[in-house]
Amino acid sequence: MNLLDIPIIDQHAHNLVRSEVAVSRPYAAAFTEGYASEIINYHARHTLFYRRSLREIANFLNCEPQEEAILACRQSLGLEELTKLCFSAANLEAIFLDDGLQPDSILPISWHEKFLTVKRILRLELLAEQLIAKTDDFETFLENFINEIDPPPAGVVAFKSIACYRTGLDIKPVSFAAAACSFYDIKRQFEDRCPRLTDKYLIDFLLHQALLIADKYQLPVQFHTGYGDPDLDLQLANPLHLRSLLESPQYRHVPIVLLHASYPYMQAAGYLASVYPQVYLDFGLVVPFLSVAGMRSVVRQLLELTPTTKLMYSSDAHLIPELYYLGAKWGRQILAEVLEAAIRDSDLSVNEVDGIAAAILRDNAIALYRYS
Ligand SMILES: [Zn+2]
């Protein structure tokens, strides 16, 4: 199977960072979720992902497979030309960007719109942090928070939560009084500075508010699940912790997208998608960050139970445009390999796989996000 002709909807990625920010960091920093200096300055260059990617990028840019040669080539192309090349080679129809990652370092959504169609994913915790800094009382803060997302701003196709990073996925019901108490504790600590929101009561309370609004507009809510940078507790990143939220009758019709294949909890994520109508999955970040064998195993495990109507492509690309290219290349290749294996196993027929590939790379996202 060759899936290059299917234009991809990349339903979860991040804005690229400005050139001067990118060159101030080691190139290998874009290839790891770690941020300890020993990791980004040494160990990150010794993963299978990095080794493979260096050769692929060199091949793509037509230079020697060494970091120095790639950096020189990037420099002479300039970010705009490099981005154009990567987006075009990835055959992307549209990208959905969570612009809440490193908001002070990124290029705006309008910059990316020079190359292709872009939709926005609104990161709830970042919005809350910005609004806490501007308000002294909880009632006004809550009113402002709700006003910002009801109705969702133009161009927003989903909400995104990083509760997983901050306090875990065991999201609980929280009273107004408990959330207010947390708000005033944060104000005492940060005054009018923008806080880093790490309070479980307030995060969970605001998430419940946002889910009610998502229900009203049938807007999908993306949850970071599974592995990520060491800010998160991987035990609390298991999507099985979402059970009480998934069982709540009032959120039963809110589409929930579990990002990153919930790695290493793929089978748990597949189970949730197979029994809860509102649960959808993607395999971004895992593809292209793992070894080839790892990527193949993840997509295969997701499809053990997940209906093919509920699985979507994403890259989780961030920082540099090469990750969009590598994500698309390996997303297509691994999907093709897994579907071919499913034919050999007699799980699928030859006639079925083309439609399934198009659904996973494009059509499921179009339907879920009502993209047009
Ligand atoms: Zn992401």
Short mmCIF file of C-alpha atoms in Angstrom, two decimals, residues 196-345:
data_model
loop_
_atom_site.label_atom_id
_atom_site.label_comp_id
_atom_site.label_asym_id
_atom_site.label_seq_id
_atom_site.Cartn_x
_atom_site.Cartn_y
_atom_site.Cartn_z
CA ARG A 196 1.72 27.95 36.81
CA LEU A 197 -1.56 26.19 37.57
CA THR A 198 -0.87 23.04 39.57
CA ASP A 199 -3.85 23.02 41.90
CA LYS A 200 -5.97 19.91 41.46
CA TYR A 201 -9.19 21.43 42.81
CA LEU A 202 -9.09 24.38 40.44
CA ILE A 203 -7.93 22.39 37.40
CA ASP A 204 -10.64 19.74 37.88
CA PHE A 205 -13.33 22.35 38.60
CA LEU A 206 -12.52 24.33 35.42
CA LEU A 207 -12.41 21.17 33.36
CA HIS A 208 -15.95 20.34 34.43
CA GLN A 209 -17.06 23.83 33.36
CA ALA A 210 -15.37 23.41 29.99
CA LEU A 211 -16.90 19.96 29.45
CA LEU A 212 -20.40 21.42 29.90
CA ILE A 213 -19.60 24.01 27.23
CA ALA A 214 -18.06 21.36 24.96
CA ASP A 215 -21.29 19.40 25.33
CA LYS A 216 -23.34 22.45 24.35
CA TYR A 217 -21.33 22.93 21.11
CA GLN A 218 -20.41 19.27 20.52
CA LEU A 219 -16.79 20.33 20.56
CA PRO A 220 -14.16 17.58 20.99
CA VAL A 221 -11.89 17.81 24.03
CA GLN A 222 -8.34 16.52 23.57
CA PHE A 223 -6.61 15.10 26.64
CA HIS A 224 -2.90 14.59 26.90
CA THR A 225 -2.58 10.93 27.96
CA GLY A 226 0.42 8.64 28.29
CA TYR A 227 4.01 9.72 28.09
CA GLY A 228 5.34 13.24 27.69
CA ASP A 229 7.99 15.36 29.30
CA PRO A 230 8.99 14.59 32.91
CA ASP A 231 6.54 17.18 34.23
CA LEU A 232 3.97 14.38 34.30
CA ASP A 233 3.52 11.40 36.58
CA LEU A 234 3.17 8.55 34.08
CA GLN A 235 1.12 6.50 36.53
CA LEU A 236 -1.55 9.23 36.56
CA ALA A 237 -1.38 9.47 32.74
CA ASN A 238 -3.17 6.14 32.32
CA PRO A 239 -6.50 6.91 30.60
CA LEU A 240 -8.28 4.34 32.81
CA HIS A 241 -8.29 7.13 35.44
CA LEU A 242 -10.88 8.91 33.27
CA ARG A 243 -13.54 6.34 34.08
CA SER A 244 -15.72 8.52 36.32
CA LEU A 245 -15.66 11.31 33.74
CA LEU A 246 -16.53 8.89 30.94
CA GLU A 247 -19.35 7.43 33.03
CA SER A 248 -20.88 10.85 33.86
CA PRO A 249 -24.23 11.12 32.09
CA GLN A 250 -23.82 14.89 31.55
CA TYR A 251 -20.63 14.42 29.50
CA ARG A 252 -21.77 11.32 27.65
CA HIS A 253 -21.98 13.18 24.35
CA VAL A 254 -18.71 15.14 24.61
CA PRO A 255 -16.17 13.66 22.18
CA ILE A 256 -13.00 12.87 24.16
CA VAL A 257 -9.76 12.41 22.20
CA LEU A 258 -7.03 10.51 24.05
CA LEU A 259 -3.77 11.77 22.57
CA HIS A 260 -0.47 9.94 21.96
CA ALA A 261 -1.89 6.40 21.91
CA SER A 262 -1.81 6.79 25.71
CA TYR A 263 1.65 5.18 25.43
CA PRO A 264 2.46 2.81 27.12
CA TYR A 265 -1.25 2.19 27.88
CA MET A 266 -2.33 1.43 24.29
CA GLN A 267 -4.52 -1.55 25.12
CA ALA A 268 -6.31 0.34 27.90
CA ALA A 269 -6.96 3.22 25.48
CA GLY A 270 -8.21 0.78 22.84
CA TYR A 271 -10.53 -0.78 25.38
CA LEU A 272 -11.98 2.64 26.31
CA ALA A 273 -12.54 3.49 22.63
CA SER A 274 -14.25 0.16 22.10
CA VAL A 275 -16.83 0.58 24.89
CA TYR A 276 -17.38 4.34 25.25
CA PRO A 277 -19.01 5.92 22.18
CA GLN A 278 -17.47 9.30 22.96
CA VAL A 279 -13.82 8.15 23.12
CA TYR A 280 -11.43 8.61 20.16
CA LEU A 281 -7.70 7.93 19.90
CA ASP A 282 -4.66 9.09 18.01
CA PHE A 283 -1.08 7.93 17.68
CA GLY A 284 0.77 11.24 17.50
CA LEU A 285 4.11 11.63 19.27
CA VAL A 286 4.50 7.84 19.44
CA VAL A 287 4.79 8.15 15.65
CA PRO A 288 7.50 9.28 14.86
CA PHE A 289 9.30 9.28 18.26
CA LEU A 290 9.63 5.52 18.77
CA SER A 291 11.77 2.93 17.00
CA VAL A 292 10.16 1.48 13.87
CA ALA A 293 9.34 -1.74 15.73
CA GLY A 294 7.83 0.34 18.57
CA MET A 295 5.61 2.39 16.22
CA ARG A 296 4.40 -0.77 14.48
CA SER A 297 3.60 -2.44 17.78
CA VAL A 298 1.69 0.61 19.08
CA VAL A 299 -0.58 0.96 16.04
CA ARG A 300 -1.14 -2.80 16.01
CA GLN A 301 -2.09 -2.77 19.70
CA LEU A 302 -4.47 0.15 19.25
CA LEU A 303 -6.25 -1.74 16.48
CA GLU A 304 -6.64 -4.87 18.62
CA LEU A 305 -9.89 -3.36 19.90
CA THR A 306 -10.32 0.21 18.61
CA PRO A 307 -12.97 0.58 15.90
CA THR A 308 -11.30 2.04 12.80
CA THR A 309 -13.87 4.85 12.90
CA LYS A 310 -12.26 6.12 16.12
CA LEU A 311 -8.56 6.19 15.35
CA MET A 312 -6.89 9.29 13.92
CA TYR A 313 -3.51 10.44 12.73
CA SER A 314 -1.58 13.25 14.36
CA SER A 315 2.09 14.17 14.52
CA ASP A 316 2.26 16.18 17.75
CA ALA A 317 4.97 18.01 15.78
CA HIS A 318 6.43 20.99 17.61
CA LEU A 319 9.48 23.25 17.52
CA ILE A 320 10.81 22.34 14.04
CA PRO A 321 9.08 21.58 10.70
CA GLU A 322 11.03 18.36 10.15
CA LEU A 323 8.77 16.65 12.71
CA TYR A 324 5.73 17.27 10.49
CA TYR A 325 7.53 15.54 7.65
CA LEU A 326 8.76 12.61 9.77
CA GLY A 327 5.35 12.16 11.41
CA ALA A 328 3.53 12.00 8.08
CA LYS A 329 6.11 9.73 6.48
CA TRP A 330 6.05 7.19 9.30
CA GLY A 331 2.34 7.58 10.01
CA ARG A 332 1.55 6.48 6.46
CA GLN A 333 4.20 3.77 6.36
CA ILE A 334 3.32 2.14 9.69
CA LEU A 335 -0.41 2.31 8.97
CA ALA A 336 0.16 0.64 5.59
CA GLU A 337 2.26 -2.12 7.20
CA VAL A 338 -0.30 -2.78 9.94
CA LEU A 339 -3.20 -2.88 7.48
CA GLU A 340 -1.27 -5.23 5.17
CA ALA A 341 -0.62 -7.51 8.14
CA ALA A 342 -4.35 -7.40 8.94
CA ILE A 343 -5.05 -8.65 5.40
CA ARG A 344 -2.56 -11.51 5.89
CA ASP A 345 -4.22 -12.35 9.20
#
